[in-house]
PDB file of C-alpha atoms in Angstrom:
ATOM      1  CA  MET A   1      73.903  15.060 216.845  1.00 50.00           C
ATOM      2  CA  GLN A   2      71.244  14.405 219.590  1.00 59.00           C
ATOM      3  CA  LYS A   3      73.783  12.503 221.665  1.00 52.00           C
ATOM      4  CA  ARG A   4      76.379  15.410 221.377  1.00 54.00           C
ATOM      5  CA  THR A   5      73.639  17.970 222.358  1.00 53.00           C
ATOM      6  CA  LEU A   6      72.501  15.817 225.391  1.00 44.00           C
ATOM      7  CA  SER A   7      76.152  15.384 226.553  1.00 45.00           C
ATOM      8  CA  ALA A   8      76.779  19.156 226.270  1.00 43.00           C
ATOM      9  CA  LEU A   9      73.562  19.774 228.221  1.00 45.00           C
ATOM     10  CA  LEU A  10      74.616  17.413 230.924  1.00 43.00           C
ATOM     11  CA  VAL A  11      77.915  19.129 231.315  1.00 42.00           C
ATOM     12  CA  ILE A  12      76.406  22.599 231.609  1.00 45.00           C
ATOM     13  CA  VAL A  13      73.894  21.291 234.216  1.00 42.00           C
ATOM     14  CA  CYS A  14      76.786  19.731 236.152  1.00 41.00           C
ATOM     15  CA  PHE A  15      78.827  23.045 236.140  1.00 44.00           C
ATOM     16  CA  LEU A  16      75.672  24.847 237.302  1.00 42.00           C
ATOM     17  CA  PHE A  17      75.313  22.672 240.293  1.00 44.00           C
ATOM     18  CA  VAL A  18      79.002  22.788 241.185  1.00 44.00           C
ATOM     19  CA  GLY A  19      79.564  26.428 240.357  1.00 46.00           C
ATOM     20  CA  CYS A  20      76.723  27.710 242.465  1.00 54.00           C
ATOM     21  CA  ASP A  21      78.567  26.966 245.578  1.00 60.00           C
ATOM     22  CA  SER A  22      82.082  27.419 244.927  1.00 74.00           C
ATOM     23  CA  ASN A  23      83.075  28.732 248.350  1.00 83.00           C
ATOM     24  CA  ALA A  24      82.158  25.583 250.190  1.00 90.00           C
ATOM     25  CA  VAL A  25      85.104  23.502 251.342  1.00 92.00           C
ATOM     26  CA  TYR A  26      83.003  21.107 253.448  1.00 96.00           C
ATOM     27  CA  ASP A  27      79.274  20.870 253.831  1.00 97.00           C
ATOM     28  CA  VAL A  28      77.899  17.942 255.568  1.00 97.00           C
ATOM     29  CA  TYR A  29      74.558  17.231 257.467  1.00 97.00           C
ATOM     30  CA  LYS A  30      73.551  14.622 260.144  1.00 96.00           C
ATOM     31  CA  SER A  31      69.859  13.744 260.250  1.00 96.00           C
ATOM     32  CA  LEU A  32      68.331  13.690 263.738  1.00 94.00           C
ATOM     33  CA  PRO A  33      65.544  11.365 265.002  1.00 88.00           C
ATOM     34  CA  ASN A  34      62.186  12.921 265.877  1.00 85.00           C
ATOM     35  CA  GLN A  35      63.764  14.479 269.088  1.00 92.00           C
ATOM     36  CA  TRP A  36      67.386  15.545 269.823  1.00 95.00           C
ATOM     37  CA  HIS A  37      68.420  14.139 273.093  1.00 94.00           C
ATOM     38  CA  LYS A  38      70.458  16.492 275.292  1.00 93.00           C
ATOM     39  CA  ASP A  39      73.363  13.868 275.411  1.00 94.00           C
ATOM     40  CA  SER A  40      73.377  13.224 271.667  1.00 95.00           C
ATOM     41  CA  LEU A  41      76.216  14.547 269.583  1.00 96.00           C
ATOM     42  CA  ALA A  42      76.227  15.469 265.959  1.00 97.00           C
ATOM     43  CA  SER A  43      79.925  14.705 265.056  1.00 98.00           C
ATOM     44  CA  PHE A  44      81.823  15.703 261.963  1.00 98.00           C
ATOM     45  CA  LYS A  45      85.321  14.535 261.228  1.00 98.00           C
ATOM     46  CA  ILE A  46      87.195  17.037 258.988  1.00 96.00           C
ATOM     47  CA  GLN A  47      90.434  16.712 257.171  1.00 95.00           C
ATOM     48  CA  ALA A  48      92.198  20.056 257.529  1.00 91.00           C
ATOM     49  CA  PRO A  49      92.014  21.932 254.275  1.00 89.00           C
ATOM     50  CA  ASP A  50      94.889  24.148 253.124  1.00 89.00           C
ATOM     51  CA  THR A  51      96.609  25.393 256.360  1.00 89.00           C
ATOM     52  CA  THR A  52      97.673  28.499 254.690  1.00 91.00           C
ATOM     53  CA  ASN A  53      94.250  29.928 253.812  1.00 93.00           C
ATOM     54  CA  THR A  54      91.494  31.451 256.142  1.00 94.00           C
ATOM     55  CA  TYR A  55      88.026  30.170 256.498  1.00 95.00           C
ATOM     56  CA  ASN A  56      84.458  30.830 257.829  1.00 95.00           C
ATOM     57  CA  LEU A  57      82.869  28.116 259.775  1.00 96.00           C
ATOM     58  CA  TYR A  58      79.128  27.604 260.254  1.00 97.00           C
ATOM     59  CA  VAL A  59      76.723  25.471 262.148  1.00 97.00           C
ATOM     60  CA  ASN A  60      73.716  24.659 259.839  1.00 97.00           C
ATOM     61  CA  VAL A  61      70.467  23.826 261.373  1.00 96.00           C
ATOM     62  CA  ARG A  62      67.217  22.563 259.603  1.00 96.00           C
ATOM     63  CA  ASN A  63      64.119  22.899 261.826  1.00 95.00           C
ATOM     64  CA  THR A  64      60.263  22.551 261.430  1.00 93.00           C
ATOM     65  CA  ASN A  65      57.314  24.498 262.908  1.00 91.00           C
ATOM     66  CA  ASP A  66      57.516  22.094 265.726  1.00 92.00           C
ATOM     67  CA  TYR A  67      60.493  24.092 267.044  1.00 93.00           C
ATOM     68  CA  LYS A  68      58.771  26.305 269.601  1.00 92.00           C
ATOM     69  CA  TYR A  69      61.712  28.441 270.838  1.00 93.00           C
ATOM     70  CA  SER A  70      62.915  31.884 269.882  1.00 93.00           C
ATOM     71  CA  ASN A  71      66.463  30.983 270.438  1.00 95.00           C
ATOM     72  CA  LEU A  72      68.728  27.826 270.180  1.00 96.00           C
ATOM     73  CA  PHE A  73      71.768  27.322 272.616  1.00 96.00           C
ATOM     74  CA  LEU A  74      74.391  25.001 271.252  1.00 97.00           C
ATOM     75  CA  ILE A  75      77.689  23.446 272.787  1.00 97.00           C
ATOM     76  CA  VAL A  76      80.258  23.269 269.801  1.00 98.00           C
ATOM     77  CA  GLU A  77      83.555  21.533 270.618  1.00 98.00           C
ATOM     78  CA  LEU A  78      86.400  21.815 268.014  1.00 98.00           C
ATOM     79  CA  ASN A  79      89.046  19.078 268.614  1.00 98.00           C
ATOM     80  CA  TYR A  80      92.466  19.855 267.017  1.00 97.00           C
ATOM     81  CA  PRO A  81      94.636  16.978 265.634  1.00 97.00           C
ATOM     82  CA  ASN A  82      97.211  17.496 268.585  1.00 95.00           C
ATOM     83  CA  GLY A  83      94.594  17.036 271.201  1.00 95.00           C
ATOM     84  CA  ARG A  84      93.763  20.602 272.030  1.00 96.00           C
ATOM     85  CA  THR A  85      89.996  21.249 272.462  1.00 97.00           C
ATOM     86  CA  ILE A  86      88.018  24.584 272.132  1.00 96.00           C
ATOM     87  CA  LYS A  87      84.486  24.380 273.508  1.00 97.00           C
ATOM     88  CA  ASP A  88      82.022  27.135 273.028  1.00 96.00           C
ATOM     89  CA  THR A  89      78.557  27.739 274.246  1.00 96.00           C
ATOM     90  CA  LEU A  90      76.566  29.585 271.646  1.00 96.00           C
ATOM     91  CA  GLU A  91      73.170  31.267 271.477  1.00 95.00           C
ATOM     92  CA  TYR A  92      71.334  31.854 268.156  1.00 96.00           C
ATOM     93  CA  LYS A  93      68.166  33.618 267.455  1.00 95.00           C
ATOM     94  CA  MET A  94      65.786  31.341 265.755  1.00 93.00           C
ATOM     95  CA  ALA A  95      62.363  33.442 265.509  1.00 90.00           C
ATOM     96  CA  LYS A  96      61.234  36.994 265.273  1.00 91.00           C
ATOM     97  CA  PRO A  97      59.451  38.692 268.152  1.00 93.00           C
ATOM     98  CA  ASN A  98      56.063  37.731 266.444  1.00 92.00           C
ATOM     99  CA  GLY A  99      57.124  33.988 266.617  1.00 87.00           C
ATOM    100  CA  GLU A 100      57.738  33.726 262.910  1.00 87.00           C
ATOM    101  CA  LEU A 101      60.628  31.301 262.409  1.00 87.00           C
ATOM    102  CA  LEU A 102      63.892  32.623 260.774  1.00 89.00           C
ATOM    103  CA  GLY A 103      65.784  30.884 258.017  1.00 89.00           C
ATOM    104  CA  THR A 104      65.231  30.198 254.412  1.00 91.00           C
ATOM    105  CA  GLY A 105      62.673  27.689 252.801  1.00 88.00           C
ATOM    106  CA  PHE A 106      59.227  27.895 251.450  1.00 81.00           C
ATOM    107  CA  THR A 107      57.931  24.611 253.134  1.00 82.00           C
ATOM    108  CA  ASP A 108      57.558  23.930 256.897  1.00 87.00           C
ATOM    109  CA  ILE A 109      61.325  23.337 256.970  1.00 91.00           C
ATOM    110  CA  LYS A 110      63.653  26.263 257.652  1.00 91.00           C
ATOM    111  CA  GLU A 111      67.353  26.255 257.037  1.00 94.00           C
ATOM    112  CA  ASN A 112      69.642  28.435 259.222  1.00 93.00           C
ATOM    113  CA  LYS A 113      73.341  29.100 258.479  1.00 94.00           C
ATOM    114  CA  LEU A 114      74.769  30.190 261.901  1.00 94.00           C
ATOM    115  CA  TRP A 115      78.094  31.711 262.271  1.00 94.00           C
ATOM    116  CA  TYR A 116      80.628  29.613 264.275  1.00 95.00           C
ATOM    117  CA  LYS A 117      84.123  30.939 263.588  1.00 93.00           C
ATOM    118  CA  GLY A 118      85.190  33.592 261.143  1.00 87.00           C
ATOM    119  CA  TYR A 119      82.670  36.446 261.752  1.00 85.00           C
ATOM    120  CA  ASP A 120      85.116  38.759 263.549  1.00 85.00           C
ATOM    121  CA  SER A 121      88.425  37.370 262.050  1.00 86.00           C
ATOM    122  CA  SER A 122      88.726  34.480 259.643  1.00 84.00           C
ATOM    123  CA  PHE A 123      89.503  30.980 261.041  1.00 93.00           C
ATOM    124  CA  LYS A 124      92.886  29.286 260.182  1.00 94.00           C
ATOM    125  CA  PHE A 125      93.464  25.562 260.463  1.00 95.00           C
ATOM    126  CA  THR A 126      96.851  25.746 262.045  1.00 94.00           C
ATOM    127  CA  GLU A 127      97.512  21.946 262.108  1.00 95.00           C
ATOM    128  CA  GLU A 128      97.465  19.223 259.512  1.00 94.00           C
ATOM    129  CA  GLY A 129      95.446  16.320 260.204  1.00 96.00           C
ATOM    130  CA  ASP A 130      91.937  15.416 261.255  1.00 97.00           C
ATOM    131  CA  TYR A 131      89.803  17.788 263.201  1.00 98.00           C
ATOM    132  CA  GLN A 132      86.520  16.746 264.884  1.00 98.00           C
ATOM    133  CA  VAL A 133      83.579  18.970 265.656  1.00 98.00           C
ATOM    134  CA  ASN A 134      80.891  17.848 268.112  1.00 98.00           C
ATOM    135  CA  ILE A 135      77.612  19.627 268.364  1.00 98.00           C
ATOM    136  CA  GLN A 136      74.895  19.236 271.109  1.00 97.00           C
ATOM    137  CA  HIS A 137      72.091  21.273 272.215  1.00 96.00           C
ATOM    138  CA  ALA A 138      72.033  23.041 275.569  1.00 95.00           C
ATOM    139  CA  MET A 139      68.365  24.174 275.693  1.00 95.00           C
ATOM    140  CA  ARG A 140      66.568  24.997 278.967  1.00 89.00           C
ATOM    141  CA  GLN A 141      62.976  25.818 279.840  1.00 82.00           C
ATOM    142  CA  SER A 142      62.766  29.330 281.074  1.00 79.00           C
ATOM    143  CA  GLY A 143      62.996  29.300 284.893  1.00 76.00           C
ATOM    144  CA  ASN A 144      63.955  25.584 284.923  1.00 77.00           C
ATOM    145  CA  VAL A 145      67.534  24.618 285.978  1.00 77.00           C
ATOM    146  CA  ASN A 146      67.508  21.137 284.287  1.00 81.00           C
ATOM    147  CA  GLY A 147      67.891  21.113 280.576  1.00 84.00           C
ATOM    148  CA  ILE A 148      65.349  20.070 278.026  1.00 89.00           C
ATOM    149  CA  VAL A 149      65.994  16.139 277.560  1.00 92.00           C
ATOM    150  CA  ASN A 150      64.322  15.867 274.146  1.00 94.00           C
ATOM    151  CA  LEU A 151      64.237  18.817 271.903  1.00 95.00           C
ATOM    152  CA  GLU A 152      61.608  18.882 269.151  1.00 95.00           C
ATOM    153  CA  GLY A 153      61.609  20.374 265.849  1.00 95.00           C
ATOM    154  CA  ILE A 154      65.308  20.149 264.856  1.00 96.00           C
ATOM    155  CA  THR A 155      65.619  17.793 261.919  1.00 96.00           C
ATOM    156  CA  ASP A 156      69.279  18.120 260.737  1.00 96.00           C
ATOM    157  CA  ILE A 157      72.501  19.486 262.124  1.00 97.00           C
ATOM    158  CA  GLY A 158      75.136  20.403 259.559  1.00 97.00           C
ATOM    159  CA  PHE A 159      78.658  21.718 259.645  1.00 98.00           C
ATOM    160  CA  ARG A 160      79.978  24.025 256.818  1.00 97.00           C
ATOM    161  CA  ILE A 161      83.476  25.405 255.995  1.00 96.00           C
ATOM    162  CA  GLU A 162      83.783  28.157 253.338  1.00 95.00           C
ATOM    163  CA  SER A 163      86.846  29.733 251.941  1.00 92.00           C
ATOM    164  CA  ALA A 164      87.195  33.258 253.240  1.00 89.00           C
ATOM    165  CA  LEU A 165      89.203  34.522 250.301  1.00 78.00           C
ATOM    166  CA  ASN A 166      86.068  35.474 248.181  1.00 58.00           C
TER     167      ASN A 166
END
């Protein structure tokens, strides 16, 4: 009887972990070293999900209190299987006016789920095959033309795809 109860409990726990995030189609993180070099890309290879459905795309960022800016500029490049490329320069708010970092988390690590595609109209993968997403930072010090070479405080960059049907 104990073995059956343990098995049932294990199945319930598995369903809880899987069931809590049923919208996610793809959710992968890349860890960064202590500093994110301006020429370093976080790359994600994605097999196109169902090309008939619509999706919301996100850039996920984990940062620590060492991140000392109120915003984050990213260059996100989406490469289609046929060779077409869409490149966007995006700005995200990372802190309140009082300097308190935005995001979720109770420790010194905050997690931010940032819209990439789908906020105004859902995104559709129009081609079958492998897509590639490249993300790099484009931060600059105020008043300085040259970019910040090594950005501190960002620990992980992620890319997430969610079904827009729910």
